[in-house]
Short mmCIF file of C-alpha atoms in Angstrom, two decimals:
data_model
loop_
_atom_site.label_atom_id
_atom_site.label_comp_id
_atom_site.label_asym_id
_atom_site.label_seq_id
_atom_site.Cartn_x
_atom_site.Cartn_y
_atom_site.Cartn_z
CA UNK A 11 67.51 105.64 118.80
CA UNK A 12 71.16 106.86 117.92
CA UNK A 13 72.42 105.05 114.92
CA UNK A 14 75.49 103.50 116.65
CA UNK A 15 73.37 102.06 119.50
CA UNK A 16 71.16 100.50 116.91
CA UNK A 17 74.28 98.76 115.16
CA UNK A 18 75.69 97.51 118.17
CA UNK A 19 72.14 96.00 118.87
CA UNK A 20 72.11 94.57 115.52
CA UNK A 21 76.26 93.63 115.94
CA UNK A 22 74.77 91.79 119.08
CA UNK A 23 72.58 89.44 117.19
CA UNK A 24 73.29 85.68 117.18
CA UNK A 25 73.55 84.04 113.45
CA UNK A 26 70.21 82.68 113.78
CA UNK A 27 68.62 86.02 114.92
CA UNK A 28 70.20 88.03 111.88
CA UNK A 29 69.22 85.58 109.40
CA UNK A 30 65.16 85.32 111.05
CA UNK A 31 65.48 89.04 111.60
CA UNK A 32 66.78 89.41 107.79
CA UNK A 33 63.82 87.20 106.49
CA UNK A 34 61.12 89.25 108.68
CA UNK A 35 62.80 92.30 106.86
CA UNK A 36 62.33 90.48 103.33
CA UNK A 37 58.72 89.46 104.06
CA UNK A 38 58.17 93.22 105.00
CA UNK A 39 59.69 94.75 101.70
CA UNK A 40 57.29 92.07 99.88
CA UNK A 41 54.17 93.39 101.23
CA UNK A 42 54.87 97.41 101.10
CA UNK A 43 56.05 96.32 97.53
CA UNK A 44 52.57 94.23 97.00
CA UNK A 45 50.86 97.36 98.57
CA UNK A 46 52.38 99.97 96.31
CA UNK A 47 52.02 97.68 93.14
CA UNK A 48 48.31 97.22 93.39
CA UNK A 49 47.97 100.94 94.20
CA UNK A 50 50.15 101.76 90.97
CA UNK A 51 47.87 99.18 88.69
CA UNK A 52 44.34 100.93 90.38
CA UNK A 53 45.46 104.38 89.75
CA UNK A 54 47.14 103.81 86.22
CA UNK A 55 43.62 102.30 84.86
CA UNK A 56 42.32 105.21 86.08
CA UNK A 57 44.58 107.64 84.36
CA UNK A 58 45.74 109.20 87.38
CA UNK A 59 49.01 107.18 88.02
CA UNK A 60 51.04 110.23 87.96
CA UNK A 61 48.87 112.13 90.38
CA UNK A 62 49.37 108.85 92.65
CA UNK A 63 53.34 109.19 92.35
CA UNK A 64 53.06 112.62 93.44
CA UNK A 65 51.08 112.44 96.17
CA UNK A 66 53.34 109.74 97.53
CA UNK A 67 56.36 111.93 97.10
CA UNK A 68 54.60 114.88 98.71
CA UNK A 69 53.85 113.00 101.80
CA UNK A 70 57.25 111.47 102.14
CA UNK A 71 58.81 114.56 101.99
CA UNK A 72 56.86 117.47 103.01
CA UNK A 73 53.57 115.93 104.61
CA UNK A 74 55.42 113.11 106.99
CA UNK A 75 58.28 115.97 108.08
CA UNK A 76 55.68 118.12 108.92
CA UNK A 77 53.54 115.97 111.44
CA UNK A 78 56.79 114.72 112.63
CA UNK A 79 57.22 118.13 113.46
CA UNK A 80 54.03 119.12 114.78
CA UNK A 81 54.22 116.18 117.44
CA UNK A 82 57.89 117.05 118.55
CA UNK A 83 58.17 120.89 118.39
CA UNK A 84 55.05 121.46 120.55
CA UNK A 85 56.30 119.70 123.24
CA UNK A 86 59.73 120.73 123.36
CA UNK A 87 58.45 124.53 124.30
CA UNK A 88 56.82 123.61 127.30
CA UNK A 89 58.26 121.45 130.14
CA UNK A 90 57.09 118.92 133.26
CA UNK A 91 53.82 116.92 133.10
CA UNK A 92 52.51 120.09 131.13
CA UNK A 93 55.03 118.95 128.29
CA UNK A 94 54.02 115.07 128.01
CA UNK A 95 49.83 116.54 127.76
CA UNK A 96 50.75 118.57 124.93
CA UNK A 97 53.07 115.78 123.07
CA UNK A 98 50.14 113.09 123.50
CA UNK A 99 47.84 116.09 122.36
CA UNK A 100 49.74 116.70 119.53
CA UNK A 101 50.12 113.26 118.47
CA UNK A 102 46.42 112.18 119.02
CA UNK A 103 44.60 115.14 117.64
CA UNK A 104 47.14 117.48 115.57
CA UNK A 105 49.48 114.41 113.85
CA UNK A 106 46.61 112.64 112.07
CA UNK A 107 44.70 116.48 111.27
CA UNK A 108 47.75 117.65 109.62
CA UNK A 109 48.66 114.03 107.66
CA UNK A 110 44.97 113.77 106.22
CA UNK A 111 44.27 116.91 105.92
CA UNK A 112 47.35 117.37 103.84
CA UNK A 113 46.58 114.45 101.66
CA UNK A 114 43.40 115.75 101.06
CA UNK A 115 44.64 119.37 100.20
CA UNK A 116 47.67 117.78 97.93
CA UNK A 117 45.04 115.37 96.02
CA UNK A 118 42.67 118.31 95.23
CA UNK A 119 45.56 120.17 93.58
CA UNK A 120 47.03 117.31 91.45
CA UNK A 121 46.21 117.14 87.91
CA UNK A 122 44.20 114.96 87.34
CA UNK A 123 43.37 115.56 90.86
CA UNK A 124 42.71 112.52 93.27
CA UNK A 125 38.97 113.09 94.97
CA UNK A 126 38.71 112.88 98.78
CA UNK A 127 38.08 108.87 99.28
CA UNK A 128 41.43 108.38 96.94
CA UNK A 129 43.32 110.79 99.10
CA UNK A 130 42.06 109.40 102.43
CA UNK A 131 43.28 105.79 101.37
CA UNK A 132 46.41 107.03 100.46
CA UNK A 133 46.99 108.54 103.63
CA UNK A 134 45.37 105.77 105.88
CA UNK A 135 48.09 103.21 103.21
CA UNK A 136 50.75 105.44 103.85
CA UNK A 137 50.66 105.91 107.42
CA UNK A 138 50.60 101.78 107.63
CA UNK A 139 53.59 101.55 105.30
CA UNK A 140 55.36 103.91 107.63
CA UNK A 141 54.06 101.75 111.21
CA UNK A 142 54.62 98.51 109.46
CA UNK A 143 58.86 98.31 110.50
CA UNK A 144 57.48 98.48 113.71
CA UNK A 145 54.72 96.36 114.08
CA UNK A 146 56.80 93.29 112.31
CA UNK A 147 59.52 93.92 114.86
CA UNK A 148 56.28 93.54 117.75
CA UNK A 149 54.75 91.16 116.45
CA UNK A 150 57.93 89.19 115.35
CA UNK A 151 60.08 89.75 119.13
CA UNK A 152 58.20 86.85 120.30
CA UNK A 153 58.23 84.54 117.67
CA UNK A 154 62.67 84.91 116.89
CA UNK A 155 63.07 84.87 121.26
CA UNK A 156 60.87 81.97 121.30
CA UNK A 157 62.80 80.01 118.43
CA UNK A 158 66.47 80.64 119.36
CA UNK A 159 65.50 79.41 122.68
CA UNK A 160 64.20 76.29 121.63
CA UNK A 161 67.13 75.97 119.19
CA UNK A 162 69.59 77.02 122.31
CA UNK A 163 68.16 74.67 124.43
CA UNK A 164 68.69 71.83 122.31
CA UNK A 165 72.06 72.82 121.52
CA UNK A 166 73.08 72.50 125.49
CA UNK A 167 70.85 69.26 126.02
CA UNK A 168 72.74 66.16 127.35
CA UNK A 169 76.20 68.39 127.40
CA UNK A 170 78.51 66.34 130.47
CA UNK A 171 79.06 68.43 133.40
CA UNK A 172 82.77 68.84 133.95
CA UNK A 173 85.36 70.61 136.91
CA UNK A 174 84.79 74.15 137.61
CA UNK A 175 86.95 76.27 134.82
CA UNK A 176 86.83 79.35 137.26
CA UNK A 177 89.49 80.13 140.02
CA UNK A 178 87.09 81.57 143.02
CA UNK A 179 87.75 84.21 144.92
CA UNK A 180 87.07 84.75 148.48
CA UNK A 181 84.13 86.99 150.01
CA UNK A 182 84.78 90.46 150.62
CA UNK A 183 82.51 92.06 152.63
CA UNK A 184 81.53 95.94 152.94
CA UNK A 185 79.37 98.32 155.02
CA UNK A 186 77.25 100.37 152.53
CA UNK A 187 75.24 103.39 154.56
CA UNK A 188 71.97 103.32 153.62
CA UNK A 189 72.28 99.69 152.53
CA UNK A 190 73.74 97.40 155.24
CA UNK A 191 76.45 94.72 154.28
CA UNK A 192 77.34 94.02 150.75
CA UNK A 193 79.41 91.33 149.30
CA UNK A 194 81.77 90.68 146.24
CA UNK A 195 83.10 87.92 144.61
CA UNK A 196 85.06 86.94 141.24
CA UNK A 197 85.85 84.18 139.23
CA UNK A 198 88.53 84.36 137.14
CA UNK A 199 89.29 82.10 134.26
CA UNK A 200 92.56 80.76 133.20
CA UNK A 201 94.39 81.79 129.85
CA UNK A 202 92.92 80.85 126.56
CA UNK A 203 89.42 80.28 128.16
CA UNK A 204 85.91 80.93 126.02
CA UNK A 205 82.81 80.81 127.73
CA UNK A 206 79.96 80.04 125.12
CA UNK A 207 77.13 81.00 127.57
CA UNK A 208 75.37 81.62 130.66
CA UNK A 209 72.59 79.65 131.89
CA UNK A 210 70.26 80.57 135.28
CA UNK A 211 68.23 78.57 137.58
CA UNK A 212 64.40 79.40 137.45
CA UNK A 213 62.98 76.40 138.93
CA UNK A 214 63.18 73.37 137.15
CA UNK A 215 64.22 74.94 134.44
CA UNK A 216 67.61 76.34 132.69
CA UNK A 217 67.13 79.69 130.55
CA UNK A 218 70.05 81.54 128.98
CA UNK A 219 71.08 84.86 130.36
CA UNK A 220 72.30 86.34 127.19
CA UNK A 221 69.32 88.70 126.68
CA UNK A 222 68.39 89.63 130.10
CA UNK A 223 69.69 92.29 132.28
CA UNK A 224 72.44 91.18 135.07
CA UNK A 225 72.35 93.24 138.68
CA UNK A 226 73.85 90.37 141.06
CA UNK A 227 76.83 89.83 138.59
CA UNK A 228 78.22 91.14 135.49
CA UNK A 229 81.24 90.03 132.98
CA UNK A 230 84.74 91.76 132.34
CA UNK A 231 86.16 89.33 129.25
CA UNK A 232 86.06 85.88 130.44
CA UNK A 233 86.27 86.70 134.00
CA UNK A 234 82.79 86.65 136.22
CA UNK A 235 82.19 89.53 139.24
CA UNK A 236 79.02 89.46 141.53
CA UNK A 237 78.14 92.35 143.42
CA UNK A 238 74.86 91.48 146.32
CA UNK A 239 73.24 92.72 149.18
CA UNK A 240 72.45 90.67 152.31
CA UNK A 241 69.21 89.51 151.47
CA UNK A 242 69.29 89.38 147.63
CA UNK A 243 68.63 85.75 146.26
CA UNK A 244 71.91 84.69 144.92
CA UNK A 245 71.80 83.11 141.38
CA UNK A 246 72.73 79.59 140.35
CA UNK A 247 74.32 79.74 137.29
CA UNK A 248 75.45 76.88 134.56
CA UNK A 249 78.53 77.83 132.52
CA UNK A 250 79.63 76.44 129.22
CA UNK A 251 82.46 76.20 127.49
CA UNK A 252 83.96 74.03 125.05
CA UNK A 253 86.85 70.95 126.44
CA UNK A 254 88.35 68.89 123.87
CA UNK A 255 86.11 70.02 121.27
CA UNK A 256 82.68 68.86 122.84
CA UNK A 257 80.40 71.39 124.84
CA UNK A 258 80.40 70.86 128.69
CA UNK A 259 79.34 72.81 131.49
CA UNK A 260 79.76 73.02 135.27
CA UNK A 261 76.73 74.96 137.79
CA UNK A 262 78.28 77.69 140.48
CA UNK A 263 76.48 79.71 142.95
CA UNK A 264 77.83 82.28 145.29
CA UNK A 265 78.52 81.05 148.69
CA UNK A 266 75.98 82.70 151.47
CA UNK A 267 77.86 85.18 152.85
CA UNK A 268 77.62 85.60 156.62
CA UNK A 269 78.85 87.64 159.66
CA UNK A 270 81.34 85.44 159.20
CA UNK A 271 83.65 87.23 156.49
CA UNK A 272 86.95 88.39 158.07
CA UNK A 273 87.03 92.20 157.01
CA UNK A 274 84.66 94.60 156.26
CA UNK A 275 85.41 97.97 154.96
CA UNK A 276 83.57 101.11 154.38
CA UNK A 277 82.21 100.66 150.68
CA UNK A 278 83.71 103.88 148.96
CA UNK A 279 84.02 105.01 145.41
CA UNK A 280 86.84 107.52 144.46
CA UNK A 281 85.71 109.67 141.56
CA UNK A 282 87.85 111.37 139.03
CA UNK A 283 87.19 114.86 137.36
CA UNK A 284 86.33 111.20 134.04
CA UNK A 285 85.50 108.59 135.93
CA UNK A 286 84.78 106.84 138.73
CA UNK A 287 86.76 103.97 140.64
CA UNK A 288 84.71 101.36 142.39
CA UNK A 289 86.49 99.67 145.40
CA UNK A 290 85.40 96.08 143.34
CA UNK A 291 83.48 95.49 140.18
CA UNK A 292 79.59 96.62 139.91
CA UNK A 293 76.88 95.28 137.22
CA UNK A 294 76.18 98.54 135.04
CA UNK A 295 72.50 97.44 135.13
CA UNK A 296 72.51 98.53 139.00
CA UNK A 297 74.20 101.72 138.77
CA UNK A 298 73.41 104.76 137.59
CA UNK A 299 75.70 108.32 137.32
CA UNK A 300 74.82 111.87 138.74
CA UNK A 301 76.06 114.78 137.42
CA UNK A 302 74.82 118.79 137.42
CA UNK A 303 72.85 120.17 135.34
CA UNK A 304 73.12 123.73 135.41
CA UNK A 305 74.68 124.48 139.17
CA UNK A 306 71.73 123.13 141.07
CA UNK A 307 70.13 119.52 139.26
CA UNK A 308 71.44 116.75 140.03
CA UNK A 309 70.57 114.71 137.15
CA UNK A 310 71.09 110.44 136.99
CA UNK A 311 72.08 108.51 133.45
CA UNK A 312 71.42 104.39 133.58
CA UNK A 313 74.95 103.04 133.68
CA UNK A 314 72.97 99.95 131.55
CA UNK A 315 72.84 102.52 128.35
CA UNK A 316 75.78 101.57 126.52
CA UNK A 317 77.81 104.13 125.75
CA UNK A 318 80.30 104.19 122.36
CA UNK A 319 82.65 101.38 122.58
CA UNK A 320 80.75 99.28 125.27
CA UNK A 321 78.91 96.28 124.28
CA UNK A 322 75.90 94.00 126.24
CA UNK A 323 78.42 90.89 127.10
CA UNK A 324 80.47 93.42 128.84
CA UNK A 325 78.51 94.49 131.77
CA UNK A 326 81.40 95.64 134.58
CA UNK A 327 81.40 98.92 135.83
CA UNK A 328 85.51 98.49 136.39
CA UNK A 329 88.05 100.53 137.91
CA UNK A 330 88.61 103.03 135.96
CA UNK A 331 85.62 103.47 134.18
CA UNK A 332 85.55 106.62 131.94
CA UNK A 333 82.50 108.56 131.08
CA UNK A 334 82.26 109.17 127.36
CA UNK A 335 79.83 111.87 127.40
CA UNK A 336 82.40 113.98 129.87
CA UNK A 337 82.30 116.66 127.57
CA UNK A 338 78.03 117.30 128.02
CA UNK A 339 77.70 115.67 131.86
CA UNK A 340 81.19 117.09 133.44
CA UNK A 341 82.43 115.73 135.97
CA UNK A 342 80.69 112.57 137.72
CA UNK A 343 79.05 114.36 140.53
CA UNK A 344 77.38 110.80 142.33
CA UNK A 345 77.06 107.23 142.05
CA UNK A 346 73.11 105.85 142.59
CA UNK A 347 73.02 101.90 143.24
CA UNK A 348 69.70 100.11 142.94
CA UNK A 349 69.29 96.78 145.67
CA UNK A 350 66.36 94.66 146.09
CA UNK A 351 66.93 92.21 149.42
CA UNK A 352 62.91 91.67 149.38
CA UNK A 353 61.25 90.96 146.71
CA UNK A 354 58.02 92.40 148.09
CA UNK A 355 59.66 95.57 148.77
CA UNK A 356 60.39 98.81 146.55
CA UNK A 357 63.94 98.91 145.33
CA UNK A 358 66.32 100.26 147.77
CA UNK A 359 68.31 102.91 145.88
CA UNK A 360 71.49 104.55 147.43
CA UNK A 361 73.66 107.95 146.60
CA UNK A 362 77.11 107.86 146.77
CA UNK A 363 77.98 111.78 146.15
CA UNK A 364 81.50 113.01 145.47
CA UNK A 365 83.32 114.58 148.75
CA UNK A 366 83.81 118.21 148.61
CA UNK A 367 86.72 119.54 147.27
CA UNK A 368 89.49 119.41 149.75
CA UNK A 369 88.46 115.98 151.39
CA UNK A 370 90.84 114.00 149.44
CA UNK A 371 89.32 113.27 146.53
#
């Protein structure tokens, strides 16, 4: 993962997930430190504490670069399904061959020199020390989602429901080829306005939308946009926000759009040699852009990863949208959009391609 995505995932974090996430990080430098301590205390009484130190060194610098590399390089020479056989190859059979081996091989020529069982642990120690980041962050997902919803959920309990903050918009409606009608529709909020969070309908039951992935509506700011097919299930939704200093909220859900809706237009998106400009606002988590590789590929990037300077509340694909990776894509060369009216049914994806030059665009 690129180092600025992982910052704004960690920038993303509520107080209560930094601080569990902290003390998961804390527990985990405890136990590689109990692990390396033990291993330190063994080896010294045997006089080959020194040799131990090495070996360690060795195989965080020279042995762990090179199985790194003999998983990646491999694969990288070949391409299609061929490539993804020889990377699993590589990392089933060669990766662990060239990590033991190369303990083995290093122990032998220490001084005093570490016999095979001693260089076998080391290695099997190692390779857990360098897993164990990601096996706390598996094992722990669960536990830090499961308490900051429980501490979330409390927080919102007996809040009074109060007038709707949002001014709504009307319905437009639009014929999408491919597709069929699709509907739009924003809320915007007045001036000054914080909304503290999101809450969706499942049932009974009222979970928080601020870690799951939006396609029927996304956020610009303060202000709300929903994007739907005819067909999709449209989502009821509990805002809150804080009114004279105590937390209230107020539920909204998208009026069922009908044949009824005055006008319908042609649903068309006019791209720029940077951008794109959708005729309303589109969740980035249903969009996806096409541009060339080579003359011939048509290639598609998720709109949903962020690029530099966007951020997970933020979810519009606006007007104007810029591409930040202009420079390696080029020009936007199509728009894919990703619908499912049935739930029983395959996604229905669309292509939106940019006219030819000379039509006006």
């Amino acid at each position: 993962m690129e180092i600025d995505k992982f910052l704004m995932l960690f920038s993303n974090l509520s107080g209560f997930e930094a601080w569990a996430w902290g003390l998961v990080g804390v527990v985990l430098l405890l136990v590689i430190g109990a692990i390396l301590w033990r291993e330190r205390r063994h080896f010294g009484r045997q006089g080959k504490a020194g040799s131990w130190l090495s070996l360690r060194l060795l195989a965080l610098f020279l042995l762990l670069p090179l199985t790194v590399g003999v998983v990646l390089i491999p694969g990288r020479m070949v391409s299609g399904m061929e490539a993804l056989a020889v990377f699993y190859a590589a990392l089933l059979v060669a990766a662990p061959l060239v990590w033991f081996a190369g303990h083995v091989f290093a122990g032998h020529l220490l001084r005093p020199a570490l016999n095979k069982g001693e260089s076998l642990y080391l290695g099997a120690s190692g390779l857990f020390i360098l897993l164990s980041p990601a096996m706390a962050m598996t094992l722990g997902q669960s536990a830090v989602f499961q308490a900051r919803h429980s501490l979330a959920a409390n927080a919102v309990k007996g809040t009074l429901a109060a007038a709707m903050p949002y001014s709504v918009g009307s319905i437009q409606r639009f014929e999408l080829s491919g597709v069929g009608p699709v509907f739009a529709q924003s809320l915007s909020t007045p001036a000054g306005f914080v909304l503290e969070r999101i809450d969706r309908r499942f049932g009974d039951a009222w979970l928080d939308t601020r870690s799951t992935t939006r396609t029927l509506y996304c956020r610009n700011a303060q202000d709300l946009h929903f994007f739907w097919s005819a067909g999709e299930a449209l989502p009821e939704l509990r805002f809150y926000w804080r009114q004279n200093d105590r937390l209230v909220h107020a539920d909204f859900v998208p009026a069922n759009a009908s044949a009824d809706v005055a006008a319908t237009r042609e649903f068309r998106i006019a791209f720029r040699p940077d951008g794109i400009d959708p005729p309303v606002p589109i969740p980035r988590e249903r969009t996806a852009m096409g541009y060339f590789v080579g003359q011939e590929q048509l290639v598609y990037a998720s709109a949903g990863a962020l690029q530099p300077g966007e951020n997970f509340d933020e979810d519009c694909i606006m007007p104007g949208y810029k591409r930040v990776a202009l420079e390696r894509e080029g020009p936007p060369q199509a728009v894919a959009l990703m619908f499912r009216p049935d739930v029983q049914a395959p996604t229905l994806r669309v292509e939106i391609r940019r006219p030819p030059a000379g039509d006006g665009q």
